[in-house]
Amino acid sequence: MKARGYTIIEMLIVMIVFGVLLSVAFFRMGPALDHARVQRAATVLATDLRYAQMLAVRGRKPVAVVVNSSLKGYIVRERGSAVVKRQRFMGAGTDFLLDEFTATAPSVELFPHGVATATTTFTLGLAGYQRQVRITQAGQVRVVRVP
């Protein structure tokens, strides 16, 4: 009579093959996860810039977005005031894990009639992949791919 079931050798072979396939899939998914993090961070920044515009219009007073590149973050606050409306960090220790966060200006002010002080470009990156969020002087916010 023949015993039914799998031998230890067969189980080990299946586990090894499964482990190899899993490791290949993991290394192929790594860059995709980095790209998704950068894209999500860019979307959050664009949304926060639109939020700052809305605060300026609703409050009828200028709102400043102050960038801190060393902390990889920014603060949305009323201009000339210490009242912080929103504060966000995107570096290590956050969900975004960005290793690059720069802006062409240290701050941008948004006025109640919808315009900004200057066109400002924010560059966000992780592991060499970058996205830019640009707010024009006319107040248009868009996320653009870095060539």
PDB file of C-alpha atoms in Angstrom:
ATOM      1  CA  MET A   1       0.000   0.000   0.000  1.00  0.00           C
ATOM      2  CA  LYS A   2       1.352   3.416  -0.991  1.00  0.00           C
ATOM      3  CA  ALA A   3       1.291   6.273   1.550  1.00  0.00           C
ATOM      4  CA  ARG A   4      -0.469   9.443   0.442  1.00  0.00           C
ATOM      5  CA  GLY A   5       0.853  12.958   0.877  1.00  0.00           C
ATOM      6  CA  TYR A   6       3.960  14.969   0.087  1.00  0.00           C
ATOM      7  CA  THR A   7       7.480  14.270   1.167  1.00  0.00           C
ATOM      8  CA  ILE A   8       9.657  16.807   2.953  1.00  0.00           C
ATOM      9  CA  ILE A   9      11.813  17.145  -0.178  1.00  0.00           C
ATOM     10  CA  GLU A  10       8.793  18.029  -2.321  1.00  0.00           C
ATOM     11  CA  MET A  11       7.643  20.612   0.210  1.00  0.00           C
ATOM     12  CA  LEU A  12      11.134  22.178   0.345  1.00  0.00           C
ATOM     13  CA  ILE A  13      11.288  22.414  -3.450  1.00  0.00           C
ATOM     14  CA  VAL A  14       7.894  24.135  -3.549  1.00  0.00           C
ATOM     15  CA  MET A  15       8.957  26.564  -0.798  1.00  0.00           C
ATOM     16  CA  ILE A  16      12.224  27.405  -2.595  1.00  0.00           C
ATOM     17  CA  VAL A  17      10.472  28.012  -5.927  1.00  0.00           C
ATOM     18  CA  PHE A  18       7.850  30.150  -4.184  1.00  0.00           C
ATOM     19  CA  GLY A  19      10.570  32.164  -2.424  1.00  0.00           C
ATOM     20  CA  VAL A  20      12.458  32.801  -5.674  1.00  0.00           C
ATOM     21  CA  LEU A  21       9.283  33.957  -7.437  1.00  0.00           C
ATOM     22  CA  LEU A  22       8.369  36.188  -4.519  1.00  0.00           C
ATOM     23  CA  SER A  23      11.809  37.827  -4.435  1.00  0.00           C
ATOM     24  CA  VAL A  24      11.713  38.504  -8.187  1.00  0.00           C
ATOM     25  CA  ALA A  25       8.279  40.098  -7.843  1.00  0.00           C
ATOM     26  CA  PHE A  26       9.428  42.196  -4.881  1.00  0.00           C
ATOM     27  CA  PHE A  27      12.436  43.636  -6.722  1.00  0.00           C
ATOM     28  CA  ARG A  28      10.293  44.464  -9.738  1.00  0.00           C
ATOM     29  CA  MET A  29       7.691  46.201  -7.567  1.00  0.00           C
ATOM     30  CA  GLY A  30      10.212  48.363  -5.667  1.00  0.00           C
ATOM     31  CA  PRO A  31      10.532  51.099  -8.316  1.00  0.00           C
ATOM     32  CA  ALA A  32       6.770  51.098  -8.872  1.00  0.00           C
ATOM     33  CA  LEU A  33       6.222  51.757  -5.167  1.00  0.00           C
ATOM     34  CA  ASP A  34       8.738  54.627  -5.247  1.00  0.00           C
ATOM     35  CA  HIS A  35       6.958  56.166  -8.250  1.00  0.00           C
ATOM     36  CA  ALA A  36       3.610  55.854  -6.483  1.00  0.00           C
ATOM     37  CA  ARG A  37       5.002  57.578  -3.369  1.00  0.00           C
ATOM     38  CA  VAL A  38       6.346  60.500  -5.406  1.00  0.00           C
ATOM     39  CA  GLN A  39       3.107  60.825  -7.369  1.00  0.00           C
ATOM     40  CA  ARG A  40       1.035  60.744  -4.184  1.00  0.00           C
ATOM     41  CA  ALA A  41       3.281  63.364  -2.542  1.00  0.00           C
ATOM     42  CA  ALA A  42       2.934  65.607  -5.609  1.00  0.00           C
ATOM     43  CA  THR A  43      -0.843  65.240  -5.519  1.00  0.00           C
ATOM     44  CA  VAL A  44      -0.942  66.084  -1.803  1.00  0.00           C
ATOM     45  CA  LEU A  45       1.229  69.181  -2.349  1.00  0.00           C
ATOM     46  CA  ALA A  46      -0.967  70.347  -5.242  1.00  0.00           C
ATOM     47  CA  THR A  47      -4.055  69.854  -3.082  1.00  0.00           C
ATOM     48  CA  ASP A  48      -2.476  71.820  -0.224  1.00  0.00           C
ATOM     49  CA  LEU A  49      -1.618  74.685  -2.603  1.00  0.00           C
ATOM     50  CA  ARG A  50      -5.249  74.781  -3.747  1.00  0.00           C
ATOM     51  CA  TYR A  51      -6.283  74.709  -0.082  1.00  0.00           C
ATOM     52  CA  ALA A  52      -4.027  77.721   0.571  1.00  0.00           C
ATOM     53  CA  GLN A  53      -5.670  79.549  -2.345  1.00  0.00           C
ATOM     54  CA  MET A  54      -9.092  78.794  -0.907  1.00  0.00           C
ATOM     55  CA  LEU A  55      -8.010  80.099   2.511  1.00  0.00           C
ATOM     56  CA  ALA A  56      -6.816  83.350   0.929  1.00  0.00           C
ATOM     57  CA  VAL A  57     -10.087  83.842  -0.938  1.00  0.00           C
ATOM     58  CA  ARG A  58     -12.310  82.881   1.987  1.00  0.00           C
ATOM     59  CA  GLY A  59     -10.360  84.892   4.575  1.00  0.00           C
ATOM     60  CA  ARG A  60      -9.798  87.849   2.225  1.00  0.00           C
ATOM     61  CA  LYS A  61      -6.165  88.075   3.257  1.00  0.00           C
ATOM     62  CA  PRO A  62      -2.899  86.699   1.849  1.00  0.00           C
ATOM     63  CA  VAL A  63      -1.714  83.223   2.768  1.00  0.00           C
ATOM     64  CA  ALA A  64       1.935  82.133   2.656  1.00  0.00           C
ATOM     65  CA  VAL A  65       3.311  78.701   1.847  1.00  0.00           C
ATOM     66  CA  VAL A  66       6.746  78.540   3.485  1.00  0.00           C
ATOM     67  CA  VAL A  67       9.101  75.796   2.291  1.00  0.00           C
ATOM     68  CA  ASN A  68      11.682  74.075   4.479  1.00  0.00           C
ATOM     69  CA  SER A  69      13.813  71.997   2.098  1.00  0.00           C
ATOM     70  CA  SER A  70      16.058  70.619   4.838  1.00  0.00           C
ATOM     71  CA  LEU A  71      13.048  69.124   6.645  1.00  0.00           C
ATOM     72  CA  LYS A  72      11.403  68.258   3.314  1.00  0.00           C
ATOM     73  CA  GLY A  73       8.205  70.015   4.234  1.00  0.00           C
ATOM     74  CA  TYR A  74       6.161  73.179   4.154  1.00  0.00           C
ATOM     75  CA  ILE A  75       3.819  75.263   6.262  1.00  0.00           C
ATOM     76  CA  VAL A  76       0.640  77.009   5.137  1.00  0.00           C
ATOM     77  CA  ARG A  77       0.023  80.070   7.295  1.00  0.00           C
ATOM     78  CA  GLU A  78      -1.538  83.485   7.231  1.00  0.00           C
ATOM     79  CA  ARG A  79       0.923  86.091   5.979  1.00  0.00           C
ATOM     80  CA  GLY A  80       2.342  88.183   8.801  1.00  0.00           C
ATOM     81  CA  SER A  81       0.913  85.848  11.405  1.00  0.00           C
ATOM     82  CA  ALA A  82       2.092  82.824  13.331  1.00  0.00           C
ATOM     83  CA  VAL A  83      -1.230  81.037  12.785  1.00  0.00           C
ATOM     84  CA  VAL A  84      -0.374  77.770  11.026  1.00  0.00           C
ATOM     85  CA  LYS A  85      -3.216  76.399   8.920  1.00  0.00           C
ATOM     86  CA  ARG A  86      -1.439  73.286   7.689  1.00  0.00           C
ATOM     87  CA  GLN A  87       1.990  71.742   8.195  1.00  0.00           C
ATOM     88  CA  ARG A  88       3.257  68.772   6.229  1.00  0.00           C
ATOM     89  CA  PHE A  89       6.542  66.873   6.100  1.00  0.00           C
ATOM     90  CA  MET A  90       7.453  64.432   3.343  1.00  0.00           C
ATOM     91  CA  GLY A  91      10.898  63.112   4.274  1.00  0.00           C
ATOM     92  CA  ALA A  92      12.090  60.125   6.283  1.00  0.00           C
ATOM     93  CA  GLY A  93       9.729  59.024   8.997  1.00  0.00           C
ATOM     94  CA  THR A  94       6.639  59.841   6.915  1.00  0.00           C
ATOM     95  CA  ASP A  95       4.555  57.812   4.481  1.00  0.00           C
ATOM     96  CA  PHE A  96       6.191  59.579   1.528  1.00  0.00           C
ATOM     97  CA  LEU A  97       9.886  58.894   2.355  1.00  0.00           C
ATOM     98  CA  LEU A  98      11.084  61.515  -0.149  1.00  0.00           C
ATOM     99  CA  ASP A  99      14.815  62.065  -0.458  1.00  0.00           C
ATOM    100  CA  GLU A 100      14.401  65.275  -2.482  1.00  0.00           C
ATOM    101  CA  PHE A 101      12.132  68.251  -1.820  1.00  0.00           C
ATOM    102  CA  THR A 102      13.134  71.621  -3.249  1.00  0.00           C
ATOM    103  CA  ALA A 103      11.424  74.795  -4.410  1.00  0.00           C
ATOM    104  CA  THR A 104      12.523  77.636  -6.662  1.00  0.00           C
ATOM    105  CA  ALA A 105      11.546  80.109  -3.924  1.00  0.00           C
ATOM    106  CA  PRO A 106      11.645  79.779  -0.123  1.00  0.00           C
ATOM    107  CA  SER A 107       8.002  80.867   0.062  1.00  0.00           C
ATOM    108  CA  VAL A 108       5.078  81.782  -2.137  1.00  0.00           C
ATOM    109  CA  GLU A 109       2.251  84.100  -1.158  1.00  0.00           C
ATOM    110  CA  LEU A 110      -1.272  83.630  -2.442  1.00  0.00           C
ATOM    111  CA  PHE A 111      -3.583  86.616  -2.591  1.00  0.00           C
ATOM    112  CA  PRO A 112      -7.375  86.791  -2.215  1.00  0.00           C
ATOM    113  CA  HIS A 113      -7.941  87.565  -5.898  1.00  0.00           C
ATOM    114  CA  GLY A 114      -6.247  84.281  -6.882  1.00  0.00           C
ATOM    115  CA  VAL A 115      -2.750  85.288  -7.936  1.00  0.00           C
ATOM    116  CA  ALA A 116       0.603  84.290  -6.462  1.00  0.00           C
ATOM    117  CA  THR A 117       3.715  86.386  -5.903  1.00  0.00           C
ATOM    118  CA  ALA A 118       5.683  84.430  -8.521  1.00  0.00           C
ATOM    119  CA  THR A 119       5.670  81.201 -10.463  1.00  0.00           C
ATOM    120  CA  THR A 120       7.138  78.619  -8.113  1.00  0.00           C
ATOM    121  CA  THR A 121       8.185  75.074  -8.943  1.00  0.00           C
ATOM    122  CA  PHE A 122       8.449  72.389  -6.273  1.00  0.00           C
ATOM    123  CA  THR A 123      10.551  69.326  -7.137  1.00  0.00           C
ATOM    124  CA  LEU A 124       9.828  66.086  -5.300  1.00  0.00           C
ATOM    125  CA  GLY A 125      11.919  62.963  -5.748  1.00  0.00           C
ATOM    126  CA  LEU A 126      12.717  59.513  -4.505  1.00  0.00           C
ATOM    127  CA  ALA A 127      15.470  57.209  -5.792  1.00  0.00           C
ATOM    128  CA  GLY A 128      16.022  59.307  -8.918  1.00  0.00           C
ATOM    129  CA  TYR A 129      12.342  59.563  -9.912  1.00  0.00           C
ATOM    130  CA  GLN A 130      10.982  63.110  -9.829  1.00  0.00           C
ATOM    131  CA  ARG A 131       7.752  65.040 -10.209  1.00  0.00           C
ATOM    132  CA  GLN A 132       7.261  68.781 -10.165  1.00  0.00           C
ATOM    133  CA  VAL A 133       4.364  70.780  -8.820  1.00  0.00           C
ATOM    134  CA  ARG A 134       4.134  74.217 -10.371  1.00  0.00           C
ATOM    135  CA  ILE A 135       1.998  77.128  -9.234  1.00  0.00           C
ATOM    136  CA  THR A 136       1.973  79.955 -11.757  1.00  0.00           C
ATOM    137  CA  GLN A 137       1.722  83.621 -10.962  1.00  0.00           C
ATOM    138  CA  ALA A 138      -1.864  83.440 -12.249  1.00  0.00           C
ATOM    139  CA  GLY A 139      -2.614  80.831  -9.559  1.00  0.00           C
ATOM    140  CA  GLN A 140      -2.812  77.708 -11.718  1.00  0.00           C
ATOM    141  CA  VAL A 141      -1.549  74.571  -9.949  1.00  0.00           C
ATOM    142  CA  ARG A 142      -0.408  71.556 -11.923  1.00  0.00           C
ATOM    143  CA  VAL A 143       1.666  68.429 -11.468  1.00  0.00           C
ATOM    144  CA  VAL A 144       4.193  67.851 -14.259  1.00  0.00           C
ATOM    145  CA  ARG A 145       6.539  65.010 -15.070  1.00  0.00           C
ATOM    146  CA  VAL A 146      10.250  65.784 -15.043  1.00  0.00           C
ATOM    147  CA  PRO A 147      11.825  64.929 -18.420  1.00  0.00           C
TER     148      PRO A 147
END
